[in-house]
């Protein structure tokens, strides 16, 4: 079992537990030792691993693009510059084909979402035992290194997109225009305003929830499969792990792309006048 003395259930629970810091009723401000302690800390507990690795991947993204921007040349580009230019052009073409309005924020936002989520997803290719094993030597009992396998991380990003949707819906259409759109869509009659409001508000709230849970669900399912493969005998584990990891490169990229595209589509809808 990947060199562990834990039972199968304990092994799976250990790998799926976040490094949680919060106010415990009995232990005060502390790091949870078990999933039960983490649950007892309540809503305001912080997943330190999700926050730490998210910030680390964000810093890596900024550093990488800044580095390439400083040394970029119009002559024969290096391999890294070629790769960054391909990503930039890919995102630019996607935004141009999806967003039909003028907004200088949408392009940089789309690029940030795609690369940032891709880098966070890419951590999934690190063998599932490596992270916990290395941090255990530093005295850290639990460590999930893939932020997108935590719904708090994915829903946090989705909430940021949702705030932008509301902001531009009000900015472009005005408070009255936005309220009118909610009140008279899809049925343009005053008697159906209550029905319209319920349907439109539910549809509005579903956007960030579906955006965050879609990314979380796909990444979490992949993580569980990696953990289950690690439970198998060594030779079977490596036989299955390598092809699954190669296949997962597609999933990693696809999920980053889907999150980016849906965010742009939702913002495009926020700019449209009905």
C-alpha positions as CSV (number, residue, x, y, z in Angstrom):
1,X,0.0,0.0,0.0
2,X,2.6,2.5,-1.2
3,X,4.8,1.8,1.8
4,X,2.1,2.8,4.3
5,X,0.9,1.0,7.5
6,X,-2.5,2.5,7.2
7,X,-5.6,0.5,6.3
8,X,-7.1,1.1,2.9
9,X,-9.8,3.4,4.3
10,X,-7.3,5.3,6.4
11,X,-5.0,5.7,3.4
12,X,-7.7,7.1,1.2
13,X,-9.0,9.5,4.0
14,X,-5.5,10.7,4.7
15,X,-4.8,11.6,1.1
16,X,-8.1,13.4,0.7
17,X,-7.8,15.4,3.9
18,X,-6.7,19.1,3.6
19,X,-4.2,20.8,5.9
20,X,-6.9,22.7,7.8
21,X,-6.3,25.6,10.2
22,X,-9.0,27.1,12.3
23,X,-10.6,27.7,15.7
24,X,-11.4,24.3,17.4
25,X,-13.9,24.3,20.3
26,X,-11.4,22.3,22.4
27,X,-7.9,23.1,21.0
28,X,-8.3,26.7,20.1
29,X,-6.5,28.0,17.0
30,X,-4.7,25.0,15.7
31,X,-4.2,22.7,12.7
32,X,-6.7,19.8,12.5
33,X,-5.2,16.4,13.1
34,X,-8.3,14.5,11.7
35,X,-11.2,15.1,9.3
36,X,-13.5,15.2,12.3
37,X,-11.5,18.0,13.9
38,X,-11.5,20.0,10.6
39,X,-15.3,19.7,10.5
40,X,-15.6,20.9,14.0
41,X,-13.7,24.1,13.2
42,X,-16.6,25.2,11.1
43,X,-17.0,27.3,8.0
44,X,-14.2,29.8,8.7
45,X,-11.4,27.2,8.8
46,X,-8.7,27.7,6.2
47,X,-7.2,25.0,4.0
48,X,-3.6,26.0,4.1
49,X,-2.5,23.6,1.4
50,X,-5.1,24.9,-1.1
51,X,-4.2,28.5,-0.4
52,X,-0.5,27.9,-0.4
53,X,-0.4,25.9,-3.6
54,X,-2.8,28.2,-5.4
55,X,-0.7,31.2,-4.5
56,X,2.5,29.3,-5.5
57,X,1.0,28.5,-9.0
58,X,-0.2,32.1,-9.4
59,X,3.3,33.4,-8.6
60,X,4.8,30.9,-11.0
61,X,2.5,32.1,-13.7
62,X,3.4,35.7,-13.1
63,X,7.1,35.0,-12.9
64,X,7.1,32.8,-16.1
65,X,5.2,35.3,-18.3
66,X,7.2,38.3,-16.9
67,X,10.5,36.5,-17.6
68,X,9.5,35.7,-21.2
69,X,8.1,39.2,-21.7
70,X,11.5,40.7,-20.6
71,X,13.6,38.6,-23.0
72,X,11.1,38.3,-25.9
73,X,12.6,38.9,-29.3
74,X,11.2,39.5,-32.7
75,X,13.9,37.3,-34.2
76,X,14.1,33.6,-33.7
77,X,12.4,32.9,-30.4
78,X,13.4,30.3,-27.9
79,X,11.4,27.3,-27.0
80,X,9.9,28.9,-23.9
81,X,8.9,32.0,-25.8
82,X,7.3,29.9,-28.6
83,X,5.3,28.0,-26.0
84,X,4.1,31.2,-24.3
85,X,3.2,32.8,-27.6
86,X,1.2,29.7,-28.6
87,X,-0.8,29.8,-25.3
88,X,-1.3,33.6,-25.7
89,X,-2.5,33.2,-29.3
90,X,-4.7,30.3,-28.4
91,X,-6.5,32.2,-25.6
92,X,-6.7,35.4,-27.8
93,X,-8.4,33.5,-30.6
94,X,-10.8,31.9,-28.1
95,X,-11.8,35.2,-26.6
96,X,-12.3,36.8,-30.0
97,X,-14.5,34.0,-31.1
98,X,-16.6,34.0,-27.9
99,X,-16.7,37.6,-26.6
100,X,-18.4,40.0,-29.0
101,X,-18.0,43.2,-27.0
102,X,-15.2,45.6,-26.1
103,X,-13.6,45.1,-22.7
104,X,-9.9,45.2,-22.0
105,X,-10.3,43.1,-18.9
106,X,-11.7,39.9,-20.5
107,X,-8.5,38.9,-22.4
108,X,-6.1,39.1,-19.5
109,X,-8.7,37.4,-17.2
110,X,-9.1,34.5,-19.7
111,X,-5.4,34.1,-20.0
112,X,-4.9,34.2,-16.2
113,X,-7.7,31.6,-15.6
114,X,-6.5,29.2,-18.3
115,X,-2.8,29.2,-17.3
116,X,-3.4,29.4,-13.5
117,X,-5.9,26.5,-13.5
118,X,-3.7,24.5,-15.9
119,X,-0.7,24.9,-13.5
120,X,-2.8,23.9,-10.5
121,X,-4.2,20.9,-12.4
122,X,-0.8,19.9,-13.5
123,X,0.2,19.2,-9.9
124,X,-2.0,16.2,-10.2
125,X,0.7,14.4,-12.2
126,X,3.0,14.4,-9.1
127,X,2.7,10.8,-7.6
128,X,0.1,10.8,-4.9
129,X,2.5,9.6,-2.2
130,X,5.3,12.1,-2.9
131,X,3.7,15.2,-1.4
132,X,2.4,13.7,1.8
133,X,5.7,11.8,2.3
134,X,7.9,14.8,1.9
135,X,5.8,17.0,4.1
136,X,5.5,14.3,6.7
137,X,9.3,14.5,7.1
138,X,8.8,18.2,7.9
139,X,6.2,17.4,10.6
140,X,3.1,18.2,8.4
141,X,0.7,15.3,8.7
142,X,-1.6,16.1,5.8
143,X,-1.0,17.8,2.5
144,X,-3.2,17.9,-0.7
145,X,-1.1,19.6,-3.4
146,X,-3.8,20.0,-6.0
147,X,-5.9,23.0,-5.2
148,X,-8.6,22.2,-7.8
149,X,-9.5,19.0,-5.9
150,X,-10.8,21.3,-3.2
151,X,-14.3,22.7,-3.8
152,X,-13.3,25.8,-1.7
153,X,-10.7,26.6,-4.3
154,X,-12.8,26.1,-7.4
155,X,-15.9,27.8,-6.0
156,X,-13.7,30.7,-4.8
157,X,-12.5,31.3,-8.4
158,X,-16.1,30.8,-9.6
159,X,-17.3,33.4,-7.1
160,X,-14.7,35.9,-8.5
161,X,-16.2,35.4,-12.0
162,X,-19.7,35.7,-10.6
163,X,-18.8,39.1,-9.0
164,X,-17.6,40.3,-12.4
165,X,-20.8,39.1,-14.0
166,X,-22.9,41.1,-11.6
167,X,-20.6,44.2,-11.9
168,X,-20.7,44.3,-15.7
169,X,-24.5,43.5,-15.8
170,X,-25.1,46.6,-13.7
171,X,-22.4,48.7,-15.3
172,X,-23.5,48.0,-18.9
173,X,-27.3,47.9,-18.4
174,X,-27.6,50.1,-15.4
175,X,-29.3,49.0,-12.2
176,X,-32.8,49.6,-13.7
177,X,-31.9,47.8,-16.9
178,X,-30.5,44.8,-15.1
179,X,-33.6,44.7,-12.8
180,X,-35.9,44.9,-15.9
181,X,-34.0,42.1,-17.6
182,X,-34.5,39.9,-14.6
183,X,-38.2,40.9,-14.3
184,X,-39.3,40.5,-17.9
185,X,-37.2,37.5,-19.1
186,X,-38.3,35.1,-20.5
187,X,-42.0,36.3,-20.4
188,X,-42.5,40.0,-21.2
189,X,-45.6,40.6,-19.0
190,X,-46.0,42.3,-15.7
191,X,-48.2,39.5,-14.3
192,X,-45.3,37.0,-14.7
193,X,-42.7,39.1,-12.9
194,X,-42.5,36.9,-9.8
195,X,-42.1,33.8,-11.9
196,X,-39.4,35.5,-14.1
197,X,-37.5,36.7,-11.0
198,X,-37.4,33.2,-9.5
199,X,-36.2,31.6,-12.7
200,X,-33.7,34.3,-13.6
201,X,-32.2,34.5,-10.1
202,X,-31.9,30.7,-9.9
203,X,-30.2,30.7,-13.3
204,X,-27.9,33.5,-12.2
205,X,-26.8,31.7,-9.0
206,X,-26.4,28.4,-10.8
207,X,-23.6,29.8,-13.0
208,X,-20.9,30.1,-10.4
209,X,-22.0,26.9,-8.7
210,X,-21.8,24.8,-11.9
211,X,-18.6,26.5,-12.9
212,X,-16.8,25.7,-9.7
213,X,-18.3,22.2,-9.1
214,X,-17.6,21.1,-12.7
215,X,-13.9,21.7,-12.3
216,X,-13.8,20.2,-8.8
217,X,-15.7,17.1,-9.8
218,X,-13.5,16.2,-12.7
219,X,-10.2,16.9,-10.8
220,X,-11.4,15.1,-7.6
221,X,-12.5,12.1,-9.6
222,X,-9.1,11.9,-11.2
223,X,-7.4,12.2,-7.8
224,X,-9.4,9.4,-6.4
225,X,-8.5,7.1,-9.3
226,X,-4.8,8.0,-8.8
227,X,-5.1,7.1,-5.1
228,X,-6.9,3.8,-5.9
229,X,-4.2,2.9,-8.4
230,X,-1.5,3.6,-5.7
231,X,-3.2,1.0,-3.5
232,X,-2.4,-1.8,-6.0
233,X,0.8,-3.8,-5.9
234,X,3.8,-1.9,-7.1
235,X,4.1,-3.5,-10.6
236,X,0.4,-3.1,-11.3
237,X,0.4,0.4,-10.0
238,X,3.0,1.6,-12.4
239,X,1.5,-0.3,-15.3
240,X,-1.8,1.6,-14.8
241,X,-0.5,4.9,-13.4
242,X,1.6,5.9,-16.5
243,X,-1.2,5.6,-19.1
244,X,-3.7,7.2,-16.8
245,X,-1.3,10.1,-16.2
246,X,-0.8,10.5,-19.9
247,X,-4.5,10.5,-20.5
248,X,-5.0,12.9,-17.6
249,X,-2.9,15.5,-19.4
250,X,-5.8,15.9,-21.8
251,X,-8.3,16.2,-18.9
252,X,-6.0,18.8,-17.1
253,X,-5.9,21.0,-20.2
254,X,-9.6,20.5,-21.1
255,X,-10.9,21.5,-17.7
256,X,-8.8,24.7,-17.6
257,X,-10.1,25.5,-21.1
258,X,-13.8,24.8,-20.2
259,X,-13.6,27.0,-17.1
260,X,-12.0,29.8,-19.1
261,X,-14.6,29.6,-22.0
262,X,-17.6,29.5,-19.7
263,X,-16.3,32.5,-17.8
264,X,-16.0,34.4,-21.0
265,X,-19.4,33.3,-22.2
266,X,-21.0,34.4,-19.0
267,X,-19.3,37.8,-19.2
268,X,-20.4,38.1,-22.8
269,X,-24.0,37.5,-21.7
270,X,-23.6,40.2,-19.0
271,X,-22.7,42.7,-21.7
272,X,-25.7,42.0,-23.9
273,X,-28.7,44.2,-23.9
274,X,-32.1,42.3,-24.0
